[in-house]
PDB file of C-alpha atoms and ligand atoms in Angstrom:
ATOM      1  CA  UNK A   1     -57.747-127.370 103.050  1.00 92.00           C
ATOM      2  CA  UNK A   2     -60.742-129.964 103.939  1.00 95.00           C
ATOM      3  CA  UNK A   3     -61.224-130.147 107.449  1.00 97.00           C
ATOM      4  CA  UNK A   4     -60.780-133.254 109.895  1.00 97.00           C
ATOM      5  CA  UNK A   5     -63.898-134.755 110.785  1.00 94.00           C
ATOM      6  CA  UNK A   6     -64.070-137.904 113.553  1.00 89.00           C
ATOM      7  CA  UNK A   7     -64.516-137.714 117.342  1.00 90.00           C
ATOM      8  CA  UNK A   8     -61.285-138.024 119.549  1.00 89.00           C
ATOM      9  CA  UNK A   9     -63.080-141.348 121.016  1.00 92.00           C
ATOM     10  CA  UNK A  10     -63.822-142.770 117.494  1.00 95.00           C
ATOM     11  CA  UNK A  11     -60.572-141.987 116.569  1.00 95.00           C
ATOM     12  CA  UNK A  12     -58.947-143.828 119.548  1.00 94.00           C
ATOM     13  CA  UNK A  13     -61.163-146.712 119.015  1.00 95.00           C
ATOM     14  CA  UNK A  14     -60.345-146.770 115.400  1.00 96.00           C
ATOM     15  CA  UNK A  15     -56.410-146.684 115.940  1.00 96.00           C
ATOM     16  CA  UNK A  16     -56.748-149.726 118.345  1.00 93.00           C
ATOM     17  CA  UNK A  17     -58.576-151.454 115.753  1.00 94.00           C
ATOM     18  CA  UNK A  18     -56.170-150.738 112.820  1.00 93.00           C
ATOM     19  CA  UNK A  19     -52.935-151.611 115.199  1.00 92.00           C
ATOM     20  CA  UNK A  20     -52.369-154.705 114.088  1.00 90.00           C
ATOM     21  CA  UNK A  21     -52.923-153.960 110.188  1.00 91.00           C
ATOM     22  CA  UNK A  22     -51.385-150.344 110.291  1.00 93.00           C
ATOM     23  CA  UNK A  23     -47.541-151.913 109.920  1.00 90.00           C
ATOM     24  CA  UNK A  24     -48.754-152.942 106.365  1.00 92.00           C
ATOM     25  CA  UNK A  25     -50.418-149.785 105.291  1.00 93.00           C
ATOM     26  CA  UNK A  26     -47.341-147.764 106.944  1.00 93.00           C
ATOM     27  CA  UNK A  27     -44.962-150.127 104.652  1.00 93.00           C
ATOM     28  CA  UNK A  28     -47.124-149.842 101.680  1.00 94.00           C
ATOM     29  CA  UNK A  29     -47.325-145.869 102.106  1.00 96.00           C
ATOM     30  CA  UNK A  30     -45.058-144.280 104.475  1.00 96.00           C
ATOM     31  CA  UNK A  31     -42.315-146.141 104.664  1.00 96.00           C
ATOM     32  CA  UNK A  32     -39.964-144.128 102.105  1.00 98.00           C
ATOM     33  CA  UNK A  33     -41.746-140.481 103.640  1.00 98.00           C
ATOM     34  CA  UNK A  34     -40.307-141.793 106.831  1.00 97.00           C
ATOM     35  CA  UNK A  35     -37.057-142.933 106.492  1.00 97.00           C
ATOM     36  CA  UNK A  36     -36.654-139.551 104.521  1.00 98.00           C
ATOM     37  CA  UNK A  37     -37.501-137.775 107.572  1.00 98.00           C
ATOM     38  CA  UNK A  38     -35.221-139.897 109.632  1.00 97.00           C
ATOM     39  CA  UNK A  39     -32.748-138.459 107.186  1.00 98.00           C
ATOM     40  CA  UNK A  40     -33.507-134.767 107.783  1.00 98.00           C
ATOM     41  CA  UNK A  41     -33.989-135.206 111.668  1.00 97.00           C
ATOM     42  CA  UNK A  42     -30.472-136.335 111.964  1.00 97.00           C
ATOM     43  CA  UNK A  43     -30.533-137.684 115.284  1.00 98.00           C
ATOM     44  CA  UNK A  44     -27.166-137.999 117.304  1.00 97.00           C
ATOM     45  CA  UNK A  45     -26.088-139.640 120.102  1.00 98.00           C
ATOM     46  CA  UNK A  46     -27.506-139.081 123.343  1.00 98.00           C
ATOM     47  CA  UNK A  47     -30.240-136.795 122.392  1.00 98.00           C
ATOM     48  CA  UNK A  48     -33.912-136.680 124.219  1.00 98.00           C
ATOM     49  CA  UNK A  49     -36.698-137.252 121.440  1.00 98.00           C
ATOM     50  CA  UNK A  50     -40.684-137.699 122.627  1.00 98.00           C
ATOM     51  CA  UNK A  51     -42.498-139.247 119.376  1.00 98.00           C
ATOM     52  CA  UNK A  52     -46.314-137.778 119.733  1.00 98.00           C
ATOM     53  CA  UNK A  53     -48.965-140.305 118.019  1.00 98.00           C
ATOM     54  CA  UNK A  54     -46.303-143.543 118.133  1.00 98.00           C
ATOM     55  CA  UNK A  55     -48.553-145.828 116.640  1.00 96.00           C
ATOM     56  CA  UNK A  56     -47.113-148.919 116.028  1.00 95.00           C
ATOM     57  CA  UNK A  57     -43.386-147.690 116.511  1.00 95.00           C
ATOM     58  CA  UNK A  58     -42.023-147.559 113.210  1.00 92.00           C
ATOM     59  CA  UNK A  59     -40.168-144.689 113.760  1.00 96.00           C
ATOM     60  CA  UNK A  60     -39.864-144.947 117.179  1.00 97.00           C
ATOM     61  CA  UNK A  61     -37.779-147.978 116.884  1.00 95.00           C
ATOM     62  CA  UNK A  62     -35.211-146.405 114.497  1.00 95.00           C
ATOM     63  CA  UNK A  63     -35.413-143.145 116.422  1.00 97.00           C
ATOM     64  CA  UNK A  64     -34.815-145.433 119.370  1.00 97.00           C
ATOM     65  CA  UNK A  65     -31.430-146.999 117.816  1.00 96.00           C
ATOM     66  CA  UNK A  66     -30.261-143.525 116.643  1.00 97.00           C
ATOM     67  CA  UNK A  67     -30.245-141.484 119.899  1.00 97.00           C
ATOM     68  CA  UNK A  68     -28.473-145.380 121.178  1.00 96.00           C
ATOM     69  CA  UNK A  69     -28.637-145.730 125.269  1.00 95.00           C
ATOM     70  CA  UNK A  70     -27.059-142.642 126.275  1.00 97.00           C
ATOM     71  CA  UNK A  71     -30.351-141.110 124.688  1.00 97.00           C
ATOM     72  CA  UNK A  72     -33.834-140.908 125.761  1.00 97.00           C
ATOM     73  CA  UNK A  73     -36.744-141.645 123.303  1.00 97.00           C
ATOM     74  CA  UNK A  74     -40.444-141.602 124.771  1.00 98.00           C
ATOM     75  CA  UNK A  75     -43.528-142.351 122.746  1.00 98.00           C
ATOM     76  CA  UNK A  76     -47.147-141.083 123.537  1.00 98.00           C
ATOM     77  CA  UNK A  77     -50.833-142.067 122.032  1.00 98.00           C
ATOM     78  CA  UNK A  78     -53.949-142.006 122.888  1.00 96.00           C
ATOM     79  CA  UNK A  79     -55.236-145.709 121.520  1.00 95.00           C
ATOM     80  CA  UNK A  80     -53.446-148.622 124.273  1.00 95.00           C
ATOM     81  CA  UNK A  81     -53.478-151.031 121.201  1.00 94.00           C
ATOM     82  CA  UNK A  82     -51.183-148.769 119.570  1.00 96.00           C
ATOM     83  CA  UNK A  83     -48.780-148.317 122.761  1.00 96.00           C
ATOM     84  CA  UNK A  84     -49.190-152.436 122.847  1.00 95.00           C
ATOM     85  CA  UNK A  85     -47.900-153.203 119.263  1.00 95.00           C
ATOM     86  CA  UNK A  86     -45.272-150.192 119.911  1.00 96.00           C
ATOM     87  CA  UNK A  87     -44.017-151.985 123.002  1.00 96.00           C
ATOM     88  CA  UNK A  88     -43.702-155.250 121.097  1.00 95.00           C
ATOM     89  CA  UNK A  89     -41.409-153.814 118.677  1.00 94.00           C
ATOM     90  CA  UNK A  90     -39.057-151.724 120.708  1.00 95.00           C
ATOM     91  CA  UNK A  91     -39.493-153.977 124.394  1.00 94.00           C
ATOM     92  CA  UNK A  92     -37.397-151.342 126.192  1.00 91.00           C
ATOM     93  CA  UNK A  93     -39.204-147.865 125.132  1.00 91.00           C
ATOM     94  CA  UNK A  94     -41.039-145.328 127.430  1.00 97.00           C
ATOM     95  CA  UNK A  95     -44.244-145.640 125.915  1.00 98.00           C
ATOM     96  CA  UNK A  96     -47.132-143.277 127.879  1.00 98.00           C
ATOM     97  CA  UNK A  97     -50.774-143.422 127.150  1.00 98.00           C
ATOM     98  CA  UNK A  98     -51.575-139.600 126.921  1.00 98.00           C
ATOM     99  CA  UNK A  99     -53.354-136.744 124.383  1.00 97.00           C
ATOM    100  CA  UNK A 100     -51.029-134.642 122.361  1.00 98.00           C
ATOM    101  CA  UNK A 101     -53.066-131.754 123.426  1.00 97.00           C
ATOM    102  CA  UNK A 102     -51.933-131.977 126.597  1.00 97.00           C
ATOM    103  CA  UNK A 103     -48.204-133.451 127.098  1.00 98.00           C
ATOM    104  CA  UNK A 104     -47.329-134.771 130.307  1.00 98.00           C
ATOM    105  CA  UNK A 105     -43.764-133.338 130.309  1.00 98.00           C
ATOM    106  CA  UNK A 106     -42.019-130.099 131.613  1.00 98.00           C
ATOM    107  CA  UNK A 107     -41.043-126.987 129.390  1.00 98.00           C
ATOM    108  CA  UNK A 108     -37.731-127.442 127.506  1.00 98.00           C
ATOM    109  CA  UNK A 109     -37.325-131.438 128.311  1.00 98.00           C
ATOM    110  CA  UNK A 110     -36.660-132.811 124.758  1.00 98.00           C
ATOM    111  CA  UNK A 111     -34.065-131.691 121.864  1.00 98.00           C
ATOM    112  CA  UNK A 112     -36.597-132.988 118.694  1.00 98.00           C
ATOM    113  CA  UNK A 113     -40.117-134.192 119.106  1.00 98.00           C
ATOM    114  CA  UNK A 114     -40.907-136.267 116.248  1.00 98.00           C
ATOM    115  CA  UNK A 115     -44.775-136.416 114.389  1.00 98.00           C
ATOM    116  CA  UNK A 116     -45.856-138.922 111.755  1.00 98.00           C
ATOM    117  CA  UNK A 117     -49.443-138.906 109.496  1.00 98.00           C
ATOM    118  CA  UNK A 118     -50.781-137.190 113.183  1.00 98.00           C
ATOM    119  CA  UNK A 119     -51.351-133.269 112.477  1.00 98.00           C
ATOM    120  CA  UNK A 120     -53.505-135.085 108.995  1.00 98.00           C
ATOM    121  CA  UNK A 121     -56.147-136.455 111.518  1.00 97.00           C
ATOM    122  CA  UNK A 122     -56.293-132.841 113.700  1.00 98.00           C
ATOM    123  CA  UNK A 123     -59.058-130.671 112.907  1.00 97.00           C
ATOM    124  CA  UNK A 124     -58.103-126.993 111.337  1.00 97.00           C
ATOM    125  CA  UNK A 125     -58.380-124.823 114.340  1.00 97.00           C
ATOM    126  CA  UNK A 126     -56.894-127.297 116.741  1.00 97.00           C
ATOM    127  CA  UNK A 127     -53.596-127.255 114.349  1.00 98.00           C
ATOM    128  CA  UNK A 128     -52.157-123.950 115.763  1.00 98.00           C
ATOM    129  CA  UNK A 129     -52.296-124.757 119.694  1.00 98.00           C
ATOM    130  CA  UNK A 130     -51.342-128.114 119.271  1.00 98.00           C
ATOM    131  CA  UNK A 131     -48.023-127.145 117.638  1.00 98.00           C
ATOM    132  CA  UNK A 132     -48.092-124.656 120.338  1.00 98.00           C
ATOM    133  CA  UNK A 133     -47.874-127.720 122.543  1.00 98.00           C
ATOM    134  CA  UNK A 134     -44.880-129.649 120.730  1.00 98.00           C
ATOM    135  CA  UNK A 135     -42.911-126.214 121.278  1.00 98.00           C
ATOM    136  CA  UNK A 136     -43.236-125.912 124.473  1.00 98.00           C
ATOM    137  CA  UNK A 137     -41.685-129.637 125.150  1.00 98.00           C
ATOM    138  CA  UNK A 138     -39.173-128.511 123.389  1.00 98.00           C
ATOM    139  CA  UNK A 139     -35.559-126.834 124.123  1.00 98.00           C
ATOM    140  CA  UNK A 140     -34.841-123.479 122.947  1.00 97.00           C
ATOM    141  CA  UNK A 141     -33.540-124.160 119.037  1.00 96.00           C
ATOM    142  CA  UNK A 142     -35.436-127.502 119.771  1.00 98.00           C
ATOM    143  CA  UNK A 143     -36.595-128.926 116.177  1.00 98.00           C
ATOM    144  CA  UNK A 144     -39.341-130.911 115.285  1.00 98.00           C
ATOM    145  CA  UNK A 145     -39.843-133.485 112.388  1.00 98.00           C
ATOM    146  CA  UNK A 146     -43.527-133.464 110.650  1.00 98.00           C
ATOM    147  CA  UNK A 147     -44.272-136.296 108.125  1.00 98.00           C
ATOM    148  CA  UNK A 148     -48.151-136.314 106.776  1.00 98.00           C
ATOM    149  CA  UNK A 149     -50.508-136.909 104.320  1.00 98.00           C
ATOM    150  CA  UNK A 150     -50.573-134.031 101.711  1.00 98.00           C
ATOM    151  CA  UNK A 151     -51.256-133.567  98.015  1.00 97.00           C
ATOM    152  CA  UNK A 152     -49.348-131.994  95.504  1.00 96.00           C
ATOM    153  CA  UNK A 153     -51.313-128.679  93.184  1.00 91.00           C
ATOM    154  CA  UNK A 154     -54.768-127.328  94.462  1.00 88.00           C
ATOM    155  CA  UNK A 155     -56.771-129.496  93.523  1.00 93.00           C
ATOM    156  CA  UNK A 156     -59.376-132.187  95.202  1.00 94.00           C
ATOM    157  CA  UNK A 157     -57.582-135.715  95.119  1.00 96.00           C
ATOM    158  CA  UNK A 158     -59.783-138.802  95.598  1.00 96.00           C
ATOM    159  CA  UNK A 159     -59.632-139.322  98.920  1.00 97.00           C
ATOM    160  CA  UNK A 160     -60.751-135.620  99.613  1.00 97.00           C
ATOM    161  CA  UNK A 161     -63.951-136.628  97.234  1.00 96.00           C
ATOM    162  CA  UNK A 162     -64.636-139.754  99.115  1.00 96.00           C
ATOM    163  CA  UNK A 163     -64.154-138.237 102.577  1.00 97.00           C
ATOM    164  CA  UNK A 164     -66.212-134.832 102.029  1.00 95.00           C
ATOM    165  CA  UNK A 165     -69.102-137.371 101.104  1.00 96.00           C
ATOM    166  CA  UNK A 166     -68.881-140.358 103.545  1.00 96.00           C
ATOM    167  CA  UNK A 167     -70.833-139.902 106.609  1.00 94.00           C
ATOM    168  CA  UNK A 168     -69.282-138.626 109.401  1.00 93.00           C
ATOM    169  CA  UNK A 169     -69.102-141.796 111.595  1.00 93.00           C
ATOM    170  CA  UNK A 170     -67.422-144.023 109.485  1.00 95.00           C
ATOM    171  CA  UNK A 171     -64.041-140.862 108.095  1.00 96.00           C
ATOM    172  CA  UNK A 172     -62.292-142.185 111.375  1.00 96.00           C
ATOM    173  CA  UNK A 173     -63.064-146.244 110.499  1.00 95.00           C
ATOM    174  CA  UNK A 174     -62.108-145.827 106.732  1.00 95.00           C
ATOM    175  CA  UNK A 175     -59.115-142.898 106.338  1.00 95.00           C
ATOM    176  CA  UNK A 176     -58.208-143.196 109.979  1.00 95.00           C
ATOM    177  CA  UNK A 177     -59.662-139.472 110.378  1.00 96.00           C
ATOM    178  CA  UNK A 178     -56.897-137.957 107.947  1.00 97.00           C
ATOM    179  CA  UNK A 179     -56.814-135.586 104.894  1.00 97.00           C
ATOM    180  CA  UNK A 180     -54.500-134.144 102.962  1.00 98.00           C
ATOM    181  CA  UNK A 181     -52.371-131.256 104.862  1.00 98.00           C
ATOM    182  CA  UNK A 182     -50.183-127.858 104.084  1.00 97.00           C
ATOM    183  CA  UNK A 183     -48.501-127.636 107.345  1.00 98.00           C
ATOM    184  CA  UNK A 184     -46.306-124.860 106.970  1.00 97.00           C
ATOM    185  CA  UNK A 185     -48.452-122.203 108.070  1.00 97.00           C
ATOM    186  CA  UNK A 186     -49.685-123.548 110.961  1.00 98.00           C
ATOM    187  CA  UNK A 187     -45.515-124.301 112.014  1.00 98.00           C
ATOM    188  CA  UNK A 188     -45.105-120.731 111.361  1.00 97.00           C
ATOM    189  CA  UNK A 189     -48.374-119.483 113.277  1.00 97.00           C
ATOM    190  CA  UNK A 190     -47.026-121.300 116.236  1.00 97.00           C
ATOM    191  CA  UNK A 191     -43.719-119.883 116.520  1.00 95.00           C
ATOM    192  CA  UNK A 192     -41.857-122.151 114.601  1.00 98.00           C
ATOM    193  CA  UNK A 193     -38.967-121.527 111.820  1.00 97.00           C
ATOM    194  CA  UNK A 194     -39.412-123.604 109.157  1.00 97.00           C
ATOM    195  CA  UNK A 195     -36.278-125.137 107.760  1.00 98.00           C
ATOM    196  CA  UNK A 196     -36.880-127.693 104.861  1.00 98.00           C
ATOM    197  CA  UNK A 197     -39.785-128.940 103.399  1.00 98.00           C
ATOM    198  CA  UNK A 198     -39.945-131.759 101.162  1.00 98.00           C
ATOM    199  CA  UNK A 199     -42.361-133.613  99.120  1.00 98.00           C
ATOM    200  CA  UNK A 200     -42.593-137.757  99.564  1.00 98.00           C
ATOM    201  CA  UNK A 201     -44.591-139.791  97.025  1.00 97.00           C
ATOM    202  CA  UNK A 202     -45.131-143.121  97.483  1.00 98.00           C
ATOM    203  CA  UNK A 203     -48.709-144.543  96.376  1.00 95.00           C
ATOM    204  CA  UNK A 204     -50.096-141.590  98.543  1.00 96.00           C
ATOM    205  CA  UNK A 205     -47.955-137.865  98.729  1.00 98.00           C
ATOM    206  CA  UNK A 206     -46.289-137.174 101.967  1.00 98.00           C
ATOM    207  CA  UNK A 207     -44.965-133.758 103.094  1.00 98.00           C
ATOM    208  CA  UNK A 208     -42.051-133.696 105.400  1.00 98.00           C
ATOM    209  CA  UNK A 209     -41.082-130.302 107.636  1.00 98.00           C
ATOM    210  CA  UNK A 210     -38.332-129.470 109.516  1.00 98.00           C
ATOM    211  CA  UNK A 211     -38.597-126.880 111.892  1.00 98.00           C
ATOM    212  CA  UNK A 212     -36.914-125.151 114.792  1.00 98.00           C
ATOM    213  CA  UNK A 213     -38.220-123.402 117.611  1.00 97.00           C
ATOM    214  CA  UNK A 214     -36.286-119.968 118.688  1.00 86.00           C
ATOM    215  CA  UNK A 215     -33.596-120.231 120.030  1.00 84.00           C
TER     216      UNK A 215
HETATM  217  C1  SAM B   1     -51.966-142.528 111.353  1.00 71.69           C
HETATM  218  S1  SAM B   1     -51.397-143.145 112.888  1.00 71.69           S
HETATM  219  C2  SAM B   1     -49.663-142.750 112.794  1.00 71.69           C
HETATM  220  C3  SAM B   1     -48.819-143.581 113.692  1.00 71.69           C
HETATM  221  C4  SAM B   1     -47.311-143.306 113.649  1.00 71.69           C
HETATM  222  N1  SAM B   1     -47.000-141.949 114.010  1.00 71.69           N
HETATM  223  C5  SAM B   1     -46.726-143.626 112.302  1.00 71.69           C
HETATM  224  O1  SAM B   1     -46.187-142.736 111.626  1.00 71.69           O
HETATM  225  O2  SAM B   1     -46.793-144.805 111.916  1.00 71.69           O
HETATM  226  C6  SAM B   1     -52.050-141.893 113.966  1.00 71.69           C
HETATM  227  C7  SAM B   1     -51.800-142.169 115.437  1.00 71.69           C
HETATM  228  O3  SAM B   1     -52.234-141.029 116.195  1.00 71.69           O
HETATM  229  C8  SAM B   1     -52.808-141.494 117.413  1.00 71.69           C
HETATM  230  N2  SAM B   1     -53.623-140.397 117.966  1.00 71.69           N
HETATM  231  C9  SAM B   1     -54.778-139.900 117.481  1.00 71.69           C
HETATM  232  N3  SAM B   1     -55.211-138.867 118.217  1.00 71.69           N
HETATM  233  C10 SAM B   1     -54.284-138.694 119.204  1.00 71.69           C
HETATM  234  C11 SAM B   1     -54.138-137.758 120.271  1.00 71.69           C
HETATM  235  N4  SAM B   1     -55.047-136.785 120.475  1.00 71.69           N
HETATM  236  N5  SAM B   1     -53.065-137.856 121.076  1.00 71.69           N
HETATM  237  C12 SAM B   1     -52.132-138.842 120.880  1.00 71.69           C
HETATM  238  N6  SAM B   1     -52.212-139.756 119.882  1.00 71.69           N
HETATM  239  C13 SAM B   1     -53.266-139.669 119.048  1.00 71.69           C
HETATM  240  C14 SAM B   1     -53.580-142.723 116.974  1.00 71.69           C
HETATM  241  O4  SAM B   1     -53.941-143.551 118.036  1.00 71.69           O
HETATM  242  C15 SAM B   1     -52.594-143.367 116.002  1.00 71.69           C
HETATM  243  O5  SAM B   1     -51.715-144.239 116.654  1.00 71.69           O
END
């Protein structure tokens, strides 16, 4: 797997940049990889779900509608153009500027944390303790939803060709720091059980986990 290459300040800068174009990319790209993985989270009623990396709040806002007002649904980032164009779309969401390295929130507080074309941008060996990170937000038998970039076979795809060559500076300008990703191992390394992974294609291949943490 090609590691991630981009600063975390380039990367932030980059994201604020790309907010108000990344609802046409996500459309173009995601769209179908997400709704899919609305399908597997199968949100109910009520539930407590933090969204790590909300972006623009595509998923947040269905998220938002699924776990309906007796739920809570909080959305982090690290770029405040992101948490902006998130707050435009779903008005009355806790949105909190913060790094998914570090989650502001207690042990145990949320039944699914939910993570879209993020882990794709994290370099290799950060992979394991960030996961780390999502399971400790979350409730014994917790689960968490993973959509991102992948490829499908072994071999180098395009984008890994351009982004092995472009210089370093520009990877989190042009491919918004991400690469194509196997995440199982790294759910697995973390403590995780995995329980269905599927494959997404739509113009670019998606790979969608669900996963549960102990109970
Ligand atoms: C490719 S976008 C995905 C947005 C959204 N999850 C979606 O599926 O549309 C990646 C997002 O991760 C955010 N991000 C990057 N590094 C982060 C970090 N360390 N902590 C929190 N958010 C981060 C970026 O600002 C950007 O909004």
């Amino acid at each position: 797997m090609l590691d991630a290459r981009g600063s975390r300040g380039a990367i932030a800068r980059a994201y604020g940049l790309a907010a108000p174009l990344y609802g046409l990319w996500s459309t173009l790209f995601e769209e179908r990889a997400i709704q899919r993985g609305l399908a597997l989270a199968s949100v109910r009623k009520g539930e407590r779900i933090l969204e790590v990396a909300v972006g623009p709040g595509a998923a947040l806002a269905k998220l938002h509608r699924e776990a309906g007002p007796a739920g809570l649904v909080v959305g982090i980032d690290i770029a405040p153009g992101m948490l902006r164009a998130a707050r435009r779309r779903v008005p009355d969401a806790a949105l909190a500027l913060a790094d998914a390295r570090a989650l502001p929130f207690r042990g145990g507080a949320f039944d699914m944390v939910w993570s879209s074309y993020f882990l794709d941008l994290i370099p290799t060996c950060e992979l394991t303790p960030l996961l780390k990170e999502f399971c400790r937000v979350l409730r014994p038998d917790g689960r968490l939803l993973l959509v991102d970039l992948s490829k499908k076979g072994k071999g180098k795809i395009w984008w890994e060709r351009f982004y092995s060559i472009s210089p370093g500076f520009l990877i989190p300008y042009v491919f918004g720091g991400c690469r194509p990703i196997h995440a199982a191992q790294f759910v697995r390394d973390a403590g995780f059980v995995l329980i269905q992974q599927e494959i997404v294609s739509q113009g670019m291949v998606s790979e969608i986990l669900l996963v549960r943490k102990a109970a």
